[in-house]
Coordinates of C-alpha atoms in Angstrom, one line a residue:
M204 CA 95.6 86.6 74.0
R205 CA 93.4 88.8 72.0
I206 CA 92.5 92.2 73.3
R207 CA 89.0 93.5 72.0
V208 CA 89.3 97.1 71.1
L209 CA 86.1 99.2 71.5
L210 CA 85.1 100.6 68.3
T211 CA 83.6 104.1 68.9
L212 CA 80.7 105.0 66.8
T213 CA 80.9 108.9 67.1
A214 CA 82.1 110.5 64.2
A215 CA 83.4 113.7 66.1
L216 CA 83.3 114.7 69.7
T217 CA 83.4 118.1 70.9
L218 CA 85.7 118.6 73.9
V219 CA 84.7 122.3 75.0
P220 CA 82.4 121.5 77.8
A221 CA 79.0 123.0 77.6
R222 CA 77.6 124.7 80.6
A223 CA 76.9 122.5 83.5
A224 CA 75.0 122.6 86.8
S225 CA 77.0 121.5 89.9
R226 CA 76.2 121.4 93.6
E227 CA 77.7 120.2 96.7
V228 CA 76.4 117.0 98.6
T229 CA 77.2 115.2 101.7
L230 CA 76.5 111.8 102.7
E231 CA 76.8 110.1 106.3
V232 CA 78.3 106.7 106.4
P233 CA 79.7 104.8 109.2
G234 CA 82.6 106.6 110.9
A235 CA 82.7 109.5 108.2
R236 CA 80.8 112.5 106.6
L237 CA 81.7 112.4 102.8
A238 CA 81.4 115.4 100.6
A239 CA 80.9 115.6 96.9
T240 CA 80.2 117.3 93.8
L241 CA 77.3 116.3 91.8
Q242 CA 77.5 117.7 88.1
T243 CA 74.6 117.6 85.8
P244 CA 74.3 118.7 82.2
D245 CA 72.8 121.9 81.5
G246 CA 70.6 122.6 78.4
P247 CA 68.7 119.8 76.2
Q248 CA 69.1 116.5 77.8
P249 CA 67.0 113.5 78.8
V250 CA 64.7 114.2 81.5
R251 CA 66.8 112.0 83.7
P252 CA 70.3 111.7 82.5
P253 CA 72.8 109.0 82.9
V254 CA 75.0 109.5 86.1
V255 CA 78.5 107.9 87.0
L256 CA 80.3 107.8 90.2
I257 CA 83.9 109.0 89.7
I258 CA 86.4 107.0 92.4
A259 CA 89.9 108.5 92.9
G260 CA 93.2 107.1 93.2
S261 CA 95.4 106.3 95.7
G262 CA 96.9 108.8 98.5
P263 CA 95.6 112.2 99.4
T264 CA 94.1 112.8 95.8
D265 CA 90.8 115.0 95.9
R266 CA 87.4 114.8 94.2
N267 CA 89.0 116.8 91.4
G268 CA 92.1 114.7 90.8
D269 CA 94.6 117.0 92.5
N270 CA 97.1 115.7 94.7
P271 CA 99.4 117.6 97.1
A272 CA 102.4 115.4 96.1
S273 CA 102.2 115.5 92.3
G274 CA 100.1 118.5 91.4
P275 CA 96.7 120.0 90.6
A276 CA 96.0 117.8 87.4
G277 CA 92.4 118.2 87.6
T278 CA 91.6 114.9 85.9
Y279 CA 88.4 114.2 87.5
R280 CA 87.2 117.9 87.3
K281 CA 87.9 117.8 83.5
L282 CA 86.4 114.3 83.1
A283 CA 83.2 115.3 85.0
A284 CA 83.0 118.5 82.7
N285 CA 83.4 116.7 79.7
L286 CA 80.8 114.1 80.7
A287 CA 78.4 116.8 81.3
A288 CA 78.9 118.3 77.9
H289 CA 77.6 115.0 76.3
G290 CA 74.7 114.6 78.5
I291 CA 76.1 112.3 81.2
A292 CA 75.9 113.6 85.0
S293 CA 78.5 112.5 87.6
L294 CA 79.3 112.7 91.2
R295 CA 83.2 112.9 92.3
Y296 CA 83.7 112.7 95.9
D297 CA 86.4 113.4 98.4
K298 CA 87.5 110.0 99.8
R299 CA 87.3 109.7 103.9
G300 CA 89.9 111.8 105.5
I301 CA 90.6 113.5 102.4
G302 CA 89.7 117.3 101.4
A303 CA 86.2 118.3 102.8
S304 CA 85.5 114.5 103.8
T305 CA 85.7 114.0 107.5
L306 CA 86.4 111.2 110.0
A307 CA 85.0 110.4 113.3
D308 CA 88.4 108.7 114.1
P309 CA 91.3 110.4 112.3
R310 CA 94.2 108.1 113.6
E311 CA 95.8 106.3 110.6
E312 CA 95.5 103.0 112.1
A313 CA 91.7 103.1 112.2
Q314 CA 91.4 103.1 108.4
S315 CA 90.7 100.2 106.3
F316 CA 90.6 99.6 102.7
D317 CA 87.2 98.1 103.2
D318 CA 85.8 101.5 104.4
F319 CA 86.5 103.0 101.0
V320 CA 84.9 100.0 99.4
N321 CA 81.9 100.5 101.6
D322 CA 81.6 104.2 100.9
A323 CA 81.6 103.7 97.2
R324 CA 78.6 101.4 97.6
A325 CA 76.9 103.9 99.7
W326 CA 77.3 106.5 96.9
L327 CA 76.2 104.3 94.4
T328 CA 72.8 103.6 96.4
W329 CA 72.5 107.3 97.0
L330 CA 72.6 108.0 93.3
S331 CA 70.0 105.3 92.4
Q332 CA 67.5 107.0 94.9
Q333 CA 67.9 110.6 93.2
P334 CA 64.7 111.2 91.3
D335 CA 66.1 113.6 88.8
L336 CA 69.2 111.0 87.8
G337 CA 68.8 108.2 85.6
P338 CA 71.1 104.7 85.1
V339 CA 74.0 104.7 87.4
G340 CA 77.5 103.9 86.1
V341 CA 81.0 103.9 87.9
I342 CA 84.4 105.0 86.9
G343 CA 87.4 103.9 88.9
H344 CA 90.8 105.5 88.2
S345 CA 94.1 103.8 89.4
E346 CA 93.5 102.5 92.8
G347 CA 89.9 103.7 92.4
G348 CA 89.7 101.1 90.0
L349 CA 90.2 98.3 92.6
I350 CA 87.7 100.0 94.8
A351 CA 85.1 99.9 92.2
L352 CA 85.9 96.2 91.4
A353 CA 85.4 95.5 95.0
A354 CA 82.4 97.6 95.5
L355 CA 80.6 95.7 92.6
Q356 CA 81.1 92.3 94.4
Q357 CA 77.8 92.9 96.1
A358 CA 74.6 93.7 94.5
T359 CA 74.6 97.7 93.3
P360 CA 72.5 99.6 91.2
A361 CA 75.7 100.3 88.7
R362 CA 75.1 99.1 85.4
A363 CA 78.3 100.0 83.8
L364 CA 82.1 100.2 84.8
V365 CA 84.9 102.0 83.4
L366 CA 88.4 101.2 84.5
L367 CA 90.8 104.1 83.9
A368 CA 94.6 102.9 84.5
A369 CA 93.6 100.3 86.8
P370 CA 96.1 97.6 88.3
S371 CA 95.8 94.0 87.6
E372 CA 97.6 92.8 90.8
N373 CA 96.9 93.4 94.3
I374 CA 99.0 96.0 96.3
G375 CA 101.5 93.6 97.9
A376 CA 102.3 92.4 94.3
T377 CA 102.9 95.8 93.0
I378 CA 105.1 96.7 95.8
R379 CA 107.3 93.5 95.6
R380 CA 107.7 94.4 91.7
Q381 CA 108.6 97.9 92.0
L382 CA 111.1 97.5 95.0
A383 CA 112.7 94.5 92.9
Q384 CA 112.9 96.4 89.7
N385 CA 114.5 99.7 91.3
P386 CA 118.3 99.0 91.1
A387 CA 119.0 101.7 94.0
N388 CA 117.3 99.4 96.4
P389 CA 119.8 97.2 98.5
P390 CA 119.0 93.5 98.3
E391 CA 118.7 93.5 102.0
I392 CA 115.8 96.2 101.9
V393 CA 113.8 94.3 99.2
Q394 CA 114.3 91.0 101.4
E395 CA 112.9 93.0 104.3
A396 CA 110.1 94.4 102.6
N397 CA 108.9 91.0 101.2
A398 CA 109.1 89.7 104.7
I399 CA 106.8 92.4 105.8
L400 CA 104.4 91.7 103.2
D401 CA 104.5 87.9 104.0
A402 CA 103.7 88.8 107.6
L403 CA 100.8 91.2 106.7
G404 CA 99.5 88.5 104.6
R405 CA 99.2 86.4 107.5
G406 CA 97.3 89.1 109.3
E407 CA 100.2 90.1 111.7
T408 CA 101.7 93.4 112.6
V409 CA 105.2 94.3 112.1
M410 CA 106.6 96.7 114.8
N411 CA 110.0 97.0 113.7
V412 CA 110.6 98.6 110.2
S413 CA 113.8 100.3 108.7
P414 CA 113.6 103.8 108.4
V415 CA 113.9 103.5 104.8
L416 CA 110.7 101.3 104.5
A417 CA 108.8 103.4 107.1
P418 CA 106.8 105.4 104.5
L419 CA 105.3 102.1 103.1
F420 CA 105.3 100.0 106.3
R421 CA 105.0 101.9 109.3
P422 CA 102.8 100.0 111.8
S423 CA 99.9 102.6 111.6
V424 CA 99.3 102.2 108.1
Q425 CA 99.4 98.3 108.3
P426 CA 95.8 97.9 109.0
Y427 CA 94.9 99.4 105.7
L428 CA 97.6 97.3 103.8
R429 CA 96.4 94.1 105.4
S430 CA 92.9 94.8 104.4
S431 CA 93.9 96.0 101.0
L432 CA 96.1 92.6 100.1
R433 CA 92.9 90.6 100.6
Y434 CA 91.7 92.2 97.0
D435 CA 92.7 90.5 93.7
P436 CA 92.0 92.8 90.9
Q437 CA 91.7 89.8 88.3
R438 CA 89.5 87.4 90.5
L439 CA 87.4 90.5 91.2
I440 CA 86.9 91.5 87.5
A441 CA 86.3 88.0 86.7
A442 CA 83.0 88.2 88.5
I443 CA 81.7 91.3 87.2
N444 CA 78.7 91.0 84.8
I445 CA 78.0 94.3 83.9
P446 CA 79.2 96.1 80.5
T447 CA 83.0 96.8 81.3
L448 CA 85.4 99.2 79.5
I449 CA 89.1 98.9 80.3
V450 CA 91.2 102.0 79.5
Q451 CA 94.9 102.0 79.6
G452 CA 97.6 104.8 78.3
D453 CA 100.9 103.4 77.1
R454 CA 102.9 106.1 78.6
D455 CA 101.6 105.6 82.1
L456 CA 104.4 105.4 84.5
Q457 CA 102.5 103.9 87.2
V458 CA 100.3 101.2 85.7
R459 CA 101.3 98.9 82.9
V460 CA 99.8 98.0 79.5
E461 CA 100.3 94.5 80.7
D462 CA 97.7 95.4 83.7
A463 CA 95.2 96.0 80.9
R464 CA 96.2 93.1 79.1
Q465 CA 95.7 90.7 82.2
L466 CA 92.3 92.4 83.3
A467 CA 91.0 91.7 79.8
A468 CA 92.3 88.2 79.9
A469 CA 90.4 87.7 83.2
Q470 CA 87.2 89.2 81.9
P471 CA 87.0 88.2 78.1
A472 CA 83.5 90.2 77.8
A473 CA 85.3 93.3 78.8
H474 CA 86.1 95.9 76.0
T475 CA 89.6 97.7 76.1
H476 CA 90.6 100.9 74.7
L477 CA 94.6 101.3 74.5
A478 CA 95.3 105.0 74.5
P479 CA 98.6 105.8 72.7
G480 CA 100.6 108.4 74.1
V481 CA 98.6 109.1 77.0
N482 CA 100.0 108.8 80.6
H483 CA 98.5 108.1 84.1
V484 CA 96.6 111.3 84.4
L485 CA 94.9 110.7 81.2
V486 CA 96.7 113.5 78.9
P487 CA 99.2 113.3 76.2
A488 CA 102.5 112.9 77.6
P489 CA 106.2 113.0 76.2
L490 CA 108.3 109.8 76.4
D491 CA 110.8 111.6 78.7
P492 CA 110.0 110.5 82.3
A493 CA 110.4 114.1 83.8
G494 CA 108.1 115.6 81.1
N495 CA 105.6 112.9 81.8
V496 CA 105.7 113.8 85.4
A497 CA 105.4 117.4 84.8
T498 CA 102.1 117.1 83.3
Y499 CA 100.5 116.0 86.7
A500 CA 100.8 119.9 87.7
N501 CA 99.4 121.2 84.6
A502 CA 95.7 121.6 85.0
D503 CA 95.2 123.4 81.8
L504 CA 96.0 120.0 79.6
P505 CA 92.9 118.3 78.1
I506 CA 92.2 114.8 78.6
E507 CA 93.4 113.1 75.4
R508 CA 90.4 113.2 72.8
G509 CA 90.5 109.4 71.7
L510 CA 90.3 108.3 75.5
L511 CA 87.4 110.7 76.1
R512 CA 85.7 109.5 73.1
A513 CA 85.8 106.0 74.0
V514 CA 84.6 106.4 77.5
V515 CA 81.7 108.7 76.4
D516 CA 80.6 106.3 73.6
F517 CA 80.7 103.4 76.1
L518 CA 78.6 104.8 78.7
K519 CA 76.0 106.2 76.3
A520 CA 75.4 102.6 75.1
A521 CA 75.8 101.0 78.6
L522 CA 73.6 103.6 80.2
R523 CA 70.7 104.0 77.9

C-alpha cells in the first residue's frame, strides 16, 4: 500500500507565535453549557481569517491539552498559538463535563459518545455563523479524531479535516488488542474483558465486573462505551469528501503508525504526514518510554517543526 506524503511548499516556518487575540465564548447545547477559547491572529491578516475547531482527545483532557493524569502538555494551546502566528484562527473547547464546561446531569451513566459528536457539530455551526471569521476546518487529536470523523458524517460547514494521532479501530478493538498484548494480564482477565465487550456490542449492560477491570468497564461508564463502539474510523473516513490530512508520529505510545496507514488505505484521497521522532503530544520524544511519557508534563516543549509545517501548509491551501 502506498502512502501519499504531503509535500509542503513553505520554505521556512516561524515557530515563534505572533501576538494573538483571544476571548472566552460559551455555547448552550442540549444537556450542557460548553466553554471555549476563540483565538484569532493579530496584525496583518485577511479580513475574515480561516478558522479551525480543535477537538481534544480522550479522558479529562481540557481545551489546552492538559490532563490531570498525564500532565500539562499544553498541546492545543501551543497549536492554537502557532496557527494564529500564521493567520489561522482557532476555537478550542472543554468537552462537556471537563474544565469550565458543565452538565445538566453530571452522572457518568448519563453520558454518551454521541453527545460529544453533536457538540462538535454545534461548534462548527457556531463558527460558520461568526461574521468576522472565514472558512471553517476541524482538527481532531486522538479520540478527538474519531469525534471529528463522526461529526462530519452529516452536513457541516467544515471544508478541511486534520487528524492528529487518530486511531483507525474502534474503542473495543483497541481495548482487546492492548489487553492481549500486555503480558501482565492473566488470560482469564483478557477473556472476561472480551466477553464484556461482546455484551456491550449487543447493547447489553454487564453488572458484575472484576475489580481489576472496573476502571474500564464499571456499569456507569458502559453507556458511553456502547455508544462509541458503533463508530468505526475506517468506515467513517471512507465517507469523508473534504480535503483531509492524516498526521502520525512514529514514537507515539498510544496510537500506531499502522493506524495512519489503515486510515490512508480507507481514504486514498487523504494526504499523510509521518512525523519521525514525534510522540502522542506532538513533540520530539526519546525512544525510552519513560522519557517519552515525561514530555507529557513539559508544557515548554514546542510542537515538532515539520509536523506544524505540514498542518499549517495544508490548512492554508484547503481553506483559501
